[in-house]
Tab-separated table of C-alpha atoms in Angstrom:
chain	number	residue	atom	x	y	z
A	899	MET	CA	-8.946	45.015	51.366
A	900	ILE	CA	-6.036	45.539	54.048
A	901	THR	CA	-6.335	42.709	56.772
A	902	LYS	CA	-5.555	42.857	60.574
A	903	ARG	CA	-2.576	41.022	61.268
A	904	ILE	CA	-1.740	38.148	63.582
A	905	ILE	CA	1.827	37.882	64.583
A	906	ALA	CA	3.244	35.005	66.328
A	907	CYS	CA	5.768	36.107	68.580
A	908	LEU	CA	8.712	33.784	70.062
A	909	ASP	CA	10.579	34.979	72.967
A	910	VAL	CA	13.931	33.196	72.642
A	911	HIS	CA	16.719	32.747	75.533
A	912	ASP	CA	20.081	31.104	74.590
A	913	GLY	CA	18.546	29.616	71.323
A	914	ARG	CA	15.456	28.346	72.847
A	915	VAL	CA	11.824	29.529	72.814
A	916	VAL	CA	10.723	30.283	76.353
A	917	LYS	CA	7.555	31.664	77.904
A	918	GLY	CA	7.226	33.435	81.146
A	919	VAL	CA	4.610	35.560	83.129
A	920	GLN	CA	5.281	39.203	83.195
A	921	PHE	CA	9.123	38.334	81.832
A	922	VAL	CA	9.816	35.955	84.651
A	923	ASP	CA	9.359	32.140	85.626
A	924	LEU	CA	10.581	30.995	81.924
A	925	ILE	CA	9.649	27.675	80.804
A	926	ASP	CA	11.187	25.824	77.613
A	927	ALA	CA	8.806	26.036	74.627
A	928	GLY	CA	10.792	24.691	71.917
A	929	ASP	CA	13.351	25.376	68.924
A	930	PRO	CA	12.882	28.812	67.243
A	931	ALA	CA	13.101	27.501	63.806
A	932	THR	CA	10.719	24.660	64.114
A	933	GLN	CA	8.290	26.637	65.885
A	934	ALA	CA	8.537	29.728	63.654
A	935	ALA	CA	7.956	27.499	60.647
A	936	ARG	CA	4.891	25.809	62.263
A	937	HIS	CA	3.405	29.332	63.035
A	938	ALA	CA	3.732	30.320	59.463
A	939	ARG	CA	2.306	26.964	58.210
A	940	GLU	CA	-0.571	27.330	60.549
A	941	GLY	CA	-1.538	30.902	59.132
A	942	ALA	CA	0.635	33.466	61.113
A	943	ASP	CA	0.992	36.529	59.004
A	944	GLU	CA	4.321	37.489	60.487
A	945	ILE	CA	6.807	36.108	62.846
A	946	VAL	CA	8.368	38.246	65.764
A	947	LEU	CA	11.519	36.791	67.494
A	948	LEU	CA	12.481	38.475	70.384
A	949	ASP	CA	15.946	37.517	72.040
A	950	ILE	CA	15.792	37.927	75.822
A	951	THR	CA	19.405	36.526	76.404
A	952	ALA	CA	21.116	39.949	76.535
A	953	THR	CA	24.855	38.455	77.150
A	954	HIS	CA	27.390	38.940	74.748
A	955	GLU	CA	28.028	35.375	74.076
A	956	GLY	CA	24.343	35.261	73.278
A	957	ARG	CA	24.923	37.263	70.260
A	958	GLN	CA	26.577	34.640	68.019
A	959	THR	CA	23.919	32.183	69.308
A	960	LEU	CA	21.195	34.695	68.172
A	961	LEU	CA	22.579	35.436	64.655
A	962	ASP	CA	22.757	31.454	64.137
A	963	THR	CA	19.080	31.268	65.428
A	964	VAL	CA	18.115	34.025	62.805
A	965	ARG	CA	19.833	32.408	60.203
A	966	ARG	CA	18.106	29.148	60.748
A	967	THR	CA	14.676	30.463	61.359
A	968	ALA	CA	14.878	32.897	58.239
A	969	ARG	CA	15.955	30.132	55.743
A	970	GLU	CA	12.696	28.626	55.088
A	971	LEU	CA	10.324	31.373	56.241
A	972	PHE	CA	8.498	33.257	53.512
A	973	VAL	CA	6.429	35.672	55.619
A	974	PRO	CA	7.701	38.833	57.194
A	975	PHE	CA	10.204	38.094	59.981
A	976	CYS	CA	11.265	40.626	62.599
A	977	VAL	CA	13.925	40.279	65.191
A	978	GLY	CA	14.506	42.300	68.439
A	979	GLY	CA	16.572	42.228	71.497
A	980	GLY	CA	19.957	43.250	72.154
A	981	ILE	CA	20.173	45.720	69.089
A	982	ARG	CA	22.204	48.723	70.349
A	983	THR	CA	23.879	50.056	67.028
A	984	ALA	CA	23.221	50.366	63.236
A	985	ASP	CA	25.885	47.695	62.884
A	986	ASP	CA	23.740	45.258	65.084
A	987	ALA	CA	20.821	45.845	63.049
A	988	ALA	CA	23.001	45.322	59.595
A	989	GLN	CA	24.124	41.819	60.904
A	990	VAL	CA	20.618	40.723	61.901
A	991	PHE	CA	19.529	41.880	58.602
A	992	ASP	CA	22.297	39.849	56.808
A	993	ALA	CA	21.105	36.829	58.902
A	994	GLY	CA	17.708	37.076	57.064
A	995	ALA	CA	15.615	39.354	59.168
A	996	ASP	CA	13.346	41.908	57.270
A	997	LYS	CA	12.778	44.040	60.237
A	998	VAL	CA	14.429	44.589	63.400
A	999	SER	CA	12.714	45.844	66.602
A	1000	VAL	CA	14.529	48.326	68.953
A	1001	ASN	CA	13.585	49.227	72.583
A	1002	SER	CA	16.029	50.328	75.222
A	1003	ALA	CA	18.835	51.174	72.939
A	1004	ALA	CA	16.467	53.653	71.080
A	1005	LEU	CA	15.336	55.216	74.515
A	1006	LYS	CA	19.082	55.875	75.310
A	1007	ASP	CA	19.970	57.008	71.923
A	1008	PRO	CA	16.852	57.777	69.662
A	1009	MET	CA	19.340	58.641	66.634
A	1010	LEU	CA	19.405	54.872	66.394
A	1011	ILE	CA	15.960	54.951	64.783
A	1012	ASP	CA	17.107	57.428	62.199
A	1013	ALA	CA	20.257	55.400	61.476
A	1014	ILE	CA	18.704	52.132	60.747
A	1015	GLY	CA	15.872	53.794	58.848
A	1016	ARG	CA	18.301	55.764	56.755
A	1017	SER	CA	20.223	52.442	55.876
A	1018	PHE	CA	17.530	49.995	55.568
A	1019	GLY	CA	13.991	52.023	55.090
A	1020	ALA	CA	11.394	52.813	57.593
A	1021	GLN	CA	9.658	49.282	56.950
A	1022	ALA	CA	12.591	47.857	58.538
A	1023	VAL	CA	12.444	49.641	61.792
A	1024	VAL	CA	9.848	48.530	64.697
A	1025	VAL	CA	10.101	50.427	67.855
A	1026	ALA	CA	9.187	48.417	70.710
A	1027	ILE	CA	7.596	50.033	73.719
A	1028	ASP	CA	7.187	48.455	77.299
A	1029	ALA	CA	4.388	50.313	78.756
A	1030	ARG	CA	3.158	50.502	82.347
A	1031	ARG	CA	0.137	52.395	83.342
A	1032	ASP	CA	0.610	54.987	86.132
A	1033	PRO	CA	-2.239	54.289	88.598
A	1034	ASP	CA	-1.356	57.388	90.662
A	1035	ALA	CA	-1.703	59.811	87.506
A	1036	ALA	CA	-4.652	62.077	86.648
A	1037	ASP	CA	-4.939	60.250	83.424
A	1038	PRO	CA	-3.423	56.568	83.636
A	1039	VAL	CA	-3.616	56.203	79.914
A	1040	ARG	CA	-2.143	59.438	78.603
A	1041	ASP	CA	0.346	59.300	81.431
A	1042	ALA	CA	1.265	55.753	80.902
A	1043	GLN	CA	5.117	55.338	81.322
A	1044	VAL	CA	7.751	53.639	79.326
A	1045	PHE	CA	9.779	50.891	80.951
A	1046	VAL	CA	13.054	49.286	80.079
A	1047	GLN	CA	15.272	46.482	81.450
A	1048	GLY	CA	12.333	43.792	80.883
A	1049	GLY	CA	10.140	46.126	82.649
A	1050	ARG	CA	11.716	46.700	85.718
A	1051	LYS	CA	12.880	50.423	85.333
A	1052	PRO	CA	11.002	53.358	84.263
A	1053	ALA	CA	12.425	55.356	81.323
A	1054	GLY	CA	11.105	58.999	82.167
A	1055	ARG	CA	9.251	58.875	79.006
A	1056	ARG	CA	5.262	59.137	78.379
A	1057	VAL	CA	4.159	56.219	76.079
A	1058	VAL	CA	2.288	58.294	73.673
A	1059	GLU	CA	4.955	60.870	73.315
A	1060	TRP	CA	7.744	58.393	72.780
A	1061	ALA	CA	5.612	56.718	69.887
A	1062	ARG	CA	5.149	60.029	68.298
A	1063	GLU	CA	9.011	60.746	68.249
A	1064	ALA	CA	9.614	57.461	67.181
A	1065	GLU	CA	7.549	57.795	64.080
A	1066	ASP	CA	9.046	61.449	63.551
A	1067	ARG	CA	12.391	59.847	63.448
A	1068	GLY	CA	11.517	57.220	60.959
A	1069	ALA	CA	10.080	54.178	62.666
A	1070	GLY	CA	7.750	52.003	60.382
A	1071	GLU	CA	5.667	50.454	63.213
A	1072	ILE	CA	5.120	50.529	66.866
A	1073	LEU	CA	5.078	47.445	68.933
A	1074	LEU	CA	3.394	48.348	72.223
A	1075	THR	CA	3.447	45.961	75.145
A	1076	SER	CA	1.349	46.437	77.939
A	1077	MET	CA	3.370	45.308	81.033
A	1078	ASN	CA	0.406	45.202	83.222
A	1079	SER	CA	-1.331	42.475	80.990
A	1080	ASP	CA	1.654	40.770	79.772
A	1081	GLY	CA	1.220	36.883	79.995
A	1082	MET	CA	-1.786	37.157	82.076
A	1083	ARG	CA	-4.436	36.128	79.540
A	1084	THR	CA	-6.881	38.724	80.610
A	1085	GLY	CA	-7.219	40.820	77.356
A	1086	PHE	CA	-5.103	43.599	75.870
A	1087	ASP	CA	-4.871	47.151	76.999
A	1088	CYS	CA	-7.485	48.567	74.602
A	1089	GLU	CA	-7.446	52.143	75.875
A	1090	LEU	CA	-3.641	52.594	75.928
A	1091	THR	CA	-3.411	50.700	72.335
A	1092	ALA	CA	-6.192	53.387	70.882
A	1093	ALA	CA	-4.227	56.212	72.678
A	1094	VAL	CA	-1.206	55.335	70.734
A	1095	SER	CA	-2.965	54.475	67.387
A	1096	GLU	CA	-4.675	57.875	67.341
A	1097	SER	CA	-1.442	59.646	67.928
A	1098	VAL	CA	0.670	58.140	65.097
A	1099	GLY	CA	0.055	57.476	61.467
A	1100	ILE	CA	2.264	54.361	61.448
A	1101	PRO	CA	0.697	50.668	62.348
A	1102	VAL	CA	0.595	49.726	65.985
A	1103	ILE	CA	0.970	46.216	66.891
A	1104	ALA	CA	-0.624	45.211	70.424
A	1105	SER	CA	0.750	43.046	72.603
A	1106	GLY	CA	0.431	41.626	75.984
A	1107	GLY	CA	-2.552	39.872	77.524
A	1108	ALA	CA	-4.045	37.738	74.929
A	1109	GLY	CA	-6.106	34.914	76.102
A	1110	THR	CA	-9.281	34.427	73.843
A	1111	VAL	CA	-10.539	35.210	70.662
A	1112	GLU	CA	-12.750	38.071	72.078
A	1113	HIS	CA	-9.605	39.830	73.213
A	1114	PHE	CA	-8.478	40.013	69.542
A	1115	VAL	CA	-11.837	41.462	68.415
A	1116	ASP	CA	-11.622	44.107	71.134
A	1117	VAL	CA	-8.124	45.204	70.381
A	1118	PHE	CA	-8.956	45.388	66.527
A	1119	GLY	CA	-11.952	47.403	67.178
A	1120	ARG	CA	-11.996	49.367	70.500
A	1121	GLY	CA	-7.953	49.168	70.500
A	1122	LYS	CA	-7.637	50.536	66.781
A	1123	ALA	CA	-4.618	48.194	66.350
A	1124	ASP	CA	-3.473	47.167	62.902
A	1125	ALA	CA	-1.905	43.882	64.180
A	1126	ALA	CA	-1.839	41.956	67.473
A	1127	LEU	CA	0.916	39.662	68.814
A	1128	ALA	CA	0.446	36.604	70.552
A	1129	ALA	CA	2.700	34.048	72.261
A	1130	SER	CA	1.335	32.074	74.986
A	1131	ILE	CA	-1.994	31.516	73.161
A	1132	PHE	CA	-0.208	29.535	70.269
A	1133	HIS	CA	2.130	27.503	72.566
A	1134	PHE	CA	1.398	24.040	73.758
A	1135	GLY	CA	-1.285	23.599	71.081
A	1136	VAL	CA	-3.500	25.995	72.692
A	1137	SER	CA	-4.749	27.498	69.305
A	1138	SER	CA	-3.479	27.954	66.041
A	1139	ALA	CA	-3.550	31.298	63.897
A	1140	ARG	CA	-5.511	29.913	61.360
A	1141	SER	CA	-8.279	28.786	63.833
A	1142	LEU	CA	-8.145	32.158	65.561
A	1143	LYS	CA	-8.389	34.056	62.179
A	1144	GLU	CA	-11.558	31.774	61.277
A	1145	GLU	CA	-13.145	33.069	64.188
A	1146	LEU	CA	-11.977	36.567	63.771
A	1147	ALA	CA	-13.481	36.415	60.372
A	1148	ARG	CA	-16.976	35.228	61.710
A	1149	ALA	CA	-16.652	38.115	64.119
A	1150	GLY	CA	-16.439	40.411	61.167
A	1151	VAL	CA	-12.816	41.175	61.359
A	1152	SER	CA	-10.884	41.205	57.924
A	1153	VAL	CA	-8.096	38.819	58.075
A	1154	ARG	CA	-6.119	36.703	55.542
A	1155	LEU	CA	-7.925	33.686	54.681
A	1156	PRO	CA	-7.447	31.073	53.477
A	1157	CYS	CA	-3.718	31.058	54.715
B	973	MET	CA	17.625	29.063	35.882
B	974	ARG	CA	19.951	31.975	36.411
B	975	VAL	CA	18.806	35.361	37.734
B	976	THR	CA	20.934	38.557	38.027
B	977	VAL	CA	19.933	40.447	41.095
B	978	ILE	CA	20.675	44.122	41.069
B	979	ASP	CA	22.275	45.522	44.229
B	980	TYR	CA	21.922	49.178	44.442
B	981	LYS	CA	22.638	49.513	48.300
B	982	ALA	CA	19.173	50.121	49.454
B	983	GLY	CA	18.172	47.642	51.883
B	984	ASN	CA	19.086	44.134	52.092
B	985	LEU	CA	18.648	41.418	49.418
B	986	THR	CA	18.794	38.420	51.609
B	987	SER	CA	14.969	37.657	51.446
B	988	VAL	CA	14.741	37.899	47.772
B	989	LEU	CA	17.970	35.797	47.200
B	990	LYS	CA	16.600	33.259	49.781
B	991	ALA	CA	13.338	32.892	48.099
B	992	LEU	CA	14.756	32.771	44.424
B	993	ARG	CA	17.276	30.074	45.619
B	994	HIS	CA	14.392	28.082	47.241
B	995	LEU	CA	12.871	27.781	43.910
B	996	GLY	CA	16.051	26.278	42.340
B	997	ALA	CA	17.617	29.585	40.775
B	998	GLU	CA	21.002	30.176	40.580
B	999	THR	CA	21.653	33.625	41.667
B	1000	ILE	CA	24.399	36.230	40.683
B	1001	VAL	CA	24.558	39.526	42.483
B	1002	THR	CA	25.976	42.711	40.970
B	1003	ASP	CA	26.229	46.577	42.264
B	1004	GLY	CA	27.825	47.598	38.927
B	1005	ASP	CA	29.420	44.715	36.762
B	1006	LEU	CA	27.856	45.907	33.590
B	1007	ALA	CA	29.215	42.349	31.943
B	1008	LEU	CA	26.922	40.537	34.480
B	1009	VAL	CA	24.013	42.587	33.045
B	1010	GLU	CA	24.959	42.115	29.553
B	1011	ALA	CA	25.168	38.353	29.894
B	1012	ALA	CA	22.031	38.057	32.089
B	1013	GLU	CA	19.301	35.392	31.411
B	1014	ARG	CA	16.852	37.277	33.563
B	1015	ILE	CA	16.969	40.363	35.879
B	1016	VAL	CA	15.609	41.049	39.357
B	1017	LEU	CA	15.625	44.574	40.897
B	1018	PRO	CA	14.698	44.402	44.442
B	1019	GLY	CA	14.250	47.437	46.767
B	1020	VAL	CA	13.115	48.527	49.811
B	1021	GLY	CA	13.762	52.115	51.146
B	1022	HIS	CA	13.978	55.774	49.353
B	1023	PHE	CA	13.427	56.144	45.779
B	1024	GLN	CA	16.360	58.455	45.850
B	1025	ALA	CA	18.565	55.335	46.204
B	1026	THR	CA	18.097	54.552	42.693
B	1027	ASP	CA	20.415	57.261	41.660
B	1028	ARG	CA	23.207	54.630	42.191
B	1029	LEU	CA	21.786	52.894	39.203
B	1030	ASP	CA	22.655	56.031	37.098
B	1031	ALA	CA	25.926	56.561	38.689
B	1032	THR	CA	27.285	52.891	37.930
B	1033	SER	CA	25.711	52.960	34.413
B	1034	LEU	CA	23.452	50.163	35.342
B	1035	THR	CA	20.523	52.079	34.011
B	1036	PRO	CA	21.524	51.835	30.189
B	1037	ALA	CA	22.576	48.377	30.733
B	1038	ILE	CA	19.462	47.374	32.096
B	1039	ARG	CA	17.579	49.313	29.205
B	1040	ALA	CA	19.494	47.451	26.686
B	1041	ALA	CA	19.061	44.042	28.417
B	1042	ILE	CA	15.146	44.864	28.491
B	1043	ALA	CA	15.314	45.784	24.782
B	1044	ARG	CA	17.081	42.345	23.944
B	1045	GLY	CA	13.817	40.704	25.456
B	1046	VAL	CA	15.659	39.708	29.011
B	1047	PRO	CA	12.639	39.015	31.401
B	1048	PHE	CA	12.854	41.893	34.207
B	1049	LEU	CA	11.245	42.081	37.494
B	1050	GLY	CA	10.993	44.883	39.552
B	1051	ILE	CA	10.039	44.440	43.337
B	1052	CYS	CA	8.459	47.275	45.622
B	1053	VAL	CA	11.064	50.337	44.821
B	1054	GLY	CA	12.133	48.279	41.817
B	1055	MET	CA	8.817	48.380	40.366
B	1056	GLN	CA	8.399	52.092	40.943
B	1057	TRP	CA	11.607	52.656	39.155
B	1058	LEU	CA	10.105	51.296	35.864
B	1059	TYR	CA	7.997	54.487	35.933
B	1060	ALA	CA	8.932	58.102	34.983
B	1061	GLY	CA	9.600	59.187	38.570
B	1062	SER	CA	8.152	59.188	42.215
B	1063	SER	CA	7.233	62.373	44.357
B	1064	GLU	CA	9.447	60.764	46.945
B	1065	ALA	CA	12.396	62.155	45.154
B	1066	PRO	CA	11.127	64.552	42.290
B	1067	ALA	CA	14.592	65.247	40.915
B	1068	GLN	CA	15.574	61.477	40.408
B	1069	PRO	CA	14.186	59.891	37.217
B	1070	GLY	CA	13.010	56.499	36.884
B	1071	LEU	CA	13.526	54.318	33.805
B	1072	GLY	CA	10.556	55.424	32.225
B	1073	HIS	CA	9.411	52.309	30.672
B	1074	PHE	CA	5.909	53.248	31.843
B	1075	SER	CA	5.083	56.840	31.616
B	1076	GLU	CA	3.313	57.481	34.942
B	1077	SER	CA	4.722	58.331	38.288
B	1078	THR	CA	4.281	57.337	41.665
B	1079	GLU	CA	2.541	59.094	44.522
B	1080	LYS	CA	2.500	59.001	48.364
B	1081	VAL	CA	0.379	56.520	50.186
B	1082	PRO	CA	1.730	54.680	53.155
B	1083	HIS	CA	0.544	51.099	53.150
B	1084	VAL	CA	1.785	48.155	55.212
B	1085	GLY	CA	0.295	44.638	55.659
B	1086	TRP	CA	-1.655	41.863	53.706
B	1087	ASN	CA	-3.939	43.009	51.115
B	1088	SER	CA	-5.783	41.031	48.450
B	1089	LEU	CA	-5.106	41.115	44.573
B	1090	GLU	CA	-7.791	41.452	41.706
B	1091	VAL	CA	-5.597	39.842	38.860
B	1092	ARG	CA	-6.459	40.824	35.040
B	1093	THR	CA	-6.833	38.147	32.959
B	1094	GLY	CA	-3.923	37.241	30.578
B	1095	SER	CA	-1.189	38.104	33.140
B	1096	ARG	CA	1.633	35.668	32.632
B	1097	LEU	CA	3.511	36.688	35.846
B	1098	LEU	CA	0.296	36.246	37.823
B	1099	ALA	CA	-0.928	33.012	36.209
B	1100	GLY	CA	-2.594	30.735	38.751
B	1101	VAL	CA	-3.006	33.498	41.250
B	1102	GLU	CA	-7.020	33.515	42.093
B	1103	ALA	CA	-8.902	36.550	42.923
B	1104	GLY	CA	-8.540	37.520	46.439
B	1105	GLU	CA	-5.391	35.782	47.307
B	1106	TYR	CA	-3.183	37.883	49.578
B	1107	VAL	CA	0.286	39.281	49.314
B	1108	TYR	CA	2.545	41.313	51.793
B	1109	PHE	CA	3.000	45.083	51.114
B	1110	THR	CA	4.958	47.582	52.916
B	1111	HIS	CA	5.590	50.878	50.801
B	1112	SER	CA	4.770	54.558	51.033
B	1113	TYR	CA	4.431	55.231	47.449
B	1114	LYS	CA	1.948	53.760	44.758
B	1115	ALA	CA	1.510	53.551	40.946
B	1116	PRO	CA	-1.912	54.388	39.106
B	1117	VAL	CA	-3.970	51.864	37.427
B	1118	THR	CA	-3.369	51.788	33.831
B	1119	ALA	CA	-3.682	49.576	30.678
B	1120	ASP	CA	-0.450	47.919	31.695
B	1121	THR	CA	-1.659	47.059	35.345
B	1122	ALA	CA	-1.606	43.412	35.737
B	1123	ALA	CA	-3.449	43.147	39.360
B	1124	THR	CA	-4.873	46.116	41.438
B	1125	SER	CA	-5.276	46.093	45.027
B	1126	TYR	CA	-7.200	48.585	46.943
B	1127	TYR	CA	-6.231	50.907	49.664
B	1128	ILE	CA	-8.032	54.170	50.154
B	1129	GLU	CA	-8.408	53.771	46.374
B	1130	PRO	CA	-7.201	51.236	43.762
B	1131	PHE	CA	-3.717	51.034	42.724
B	1132	ALA	CA	-1.371	48.877	40.695
B	1133	ALA	CA	-0.288	46.089	42.840
B	1134	ALA	CA	1.342	44.631	39.685
B	1135	VAL	CA	2.327	46.023	36.156
B	1136	GLU	CA	3.497	43.814	33.088
B	1137	ARG	CA	4.268	44.542	29.547
B	1138	GLY	CA	5.817	41.835	27.518
B	1139	ASN	CA	9.134	40.867	29.430
B	1140	VAL	CA	8.896	43.997	31.834
B	1141	MET	CA	7.223	43.159	34.889
B	1142	GLY	CA	6.909	44.953	38.552
B	1143	VAL	CA	5.118	43.943	41.888
B	1144	GLN	CA	4.499	46.658	44.387
B	1145	PHE	CA	4.336	43.953	46.985
B	1146	HIS	CA	7.018	41.656	48.280
B	1147	PRO	CA	6.584	37.954	46.639
B	1148	GLU	CA	9.410	36.855	48.842
B	1149	LYS	CA	7.496	37.545	51.894
B	1150	SER	CA	3.868	36.565	50.597
B	1151	GLY	CA	3.946	32.922	51.433
B	1152	ALA	CA	3.008	30.412	48.893
B	1153	THR	CA	1.309	33.089	46.588
B	1154	GLY	CA	4.321	34.937	46.399
B	1155	LEU	CA	6.341	31.899	45.706
B	1156	LYS	CA	3.975	31.094	42.741
B	1157	ILE	CA	4.629	34.508	41.329
B	1158	LEU	CA	8.469	34.072	41.420
B	1159	SER	CA	7.997	30.698	40.164
B	1160	ASN	CA	6.121	32.230	37.207
B	1161	PHE	CA	8.902	34.853	36.568
B	1162	LEU	CA	11.446	32.046	36.691
B	1163	ALA	CA	9.782	30.310	33.937
B	1164	TRP	CA	9.113	33.054	31.887
B	1165	LYS	CA	10.163	32.649	28.210
B	1166	ALA	CA	9.711	35.031	25.090
B	1167	GLY	CA	6.995	34.016	22.664
B	1168	GLY	CA	3.993	33.406	24.778
B	1169	ALA	CA	2.515	31.120	27.556
B	1170	GLU	CA	4.254	28.363	29.009
């Protein structure tokens, strides 16, 4: 039976894992390779490394980080942040990533999704969407807006429509982050996740807001997510993927156990 | 242990090479050097991407070289699209023939994630893999369950997660991305010798 995936996410800045609230106030949370290996050992089904460095010098640091992280990692490994061209993606794959996640560059040039998919397969392309509800809209969920630049600037696209276009262009998965709940530990945006999940045929990874086991049960049920991303819940020894999955199994969610 | 890994320019080989080297194998990569296939001790055909990309195996004459190696008894492992290539063809690219070692064809079923295996008794590739162990899949086409199926998984309906007949083996999942279970399977392949169980 296919399981729901628990994905450990590492936000990386200048080669170090960092954690902030709503993308600001960053604090150091360790070495990416060490953290990734620990999450895999502790039962994470997949590792996502999101580079938030965004400087030109940072590119080489990132490739070095990817290489070190991938070396002893035998679960799926996705890398995002700063991938603007198919060549950027090729370098990251060559360094050992299995998937790349593209965000603002794909909004600027949607053909990027087609290009990476053609060369490396749809399974290798994750389109990351930073979403913010529009509180003034008639339907805050259906009208939720895509944001770029770390959630600072609206991209002028509706979330559900952009997800559908990404699938049509050959994306293999959607990584949906709710900017409203990111880092708040108050729960995922289940309504928005369900709206996207019902609109596409590819897996949807929910992100932003994980704080308790109940939040995960909720997003896999009501939110119709195929996978869920967690960062802060795993840092500083708060919990492990294994203990999270054991509790999910008790709540009736199908997960990979033992792991 | 020396393994010849076939590069047909579909997706990346990094993960497969890394896992094989982690298990102590010496890896040789070729995208068309037939002498390397003729001298191969064992062959891995990885693959992510589109079935059409396997036309490169025909264009470079790797197809007959691999067929000859298989006939000599060289252990062969196809991964994902590499497994699908062992069949007659795929509805993903109807005009592109596979090797035809197994007579069936593959049909569409998009499937991404960790799924459990039901292993048939007697599989040498999957020796030591317990019922219900999980492996990582990411594929859009599947092969039917037949007498050569070494393990099944269930997604909408049962399908062949692994196929095995003598020295020819294929896995629909990615052993290089399937944690300890995957490494055990690759390790079984590296230890495979003609003439029965280890």
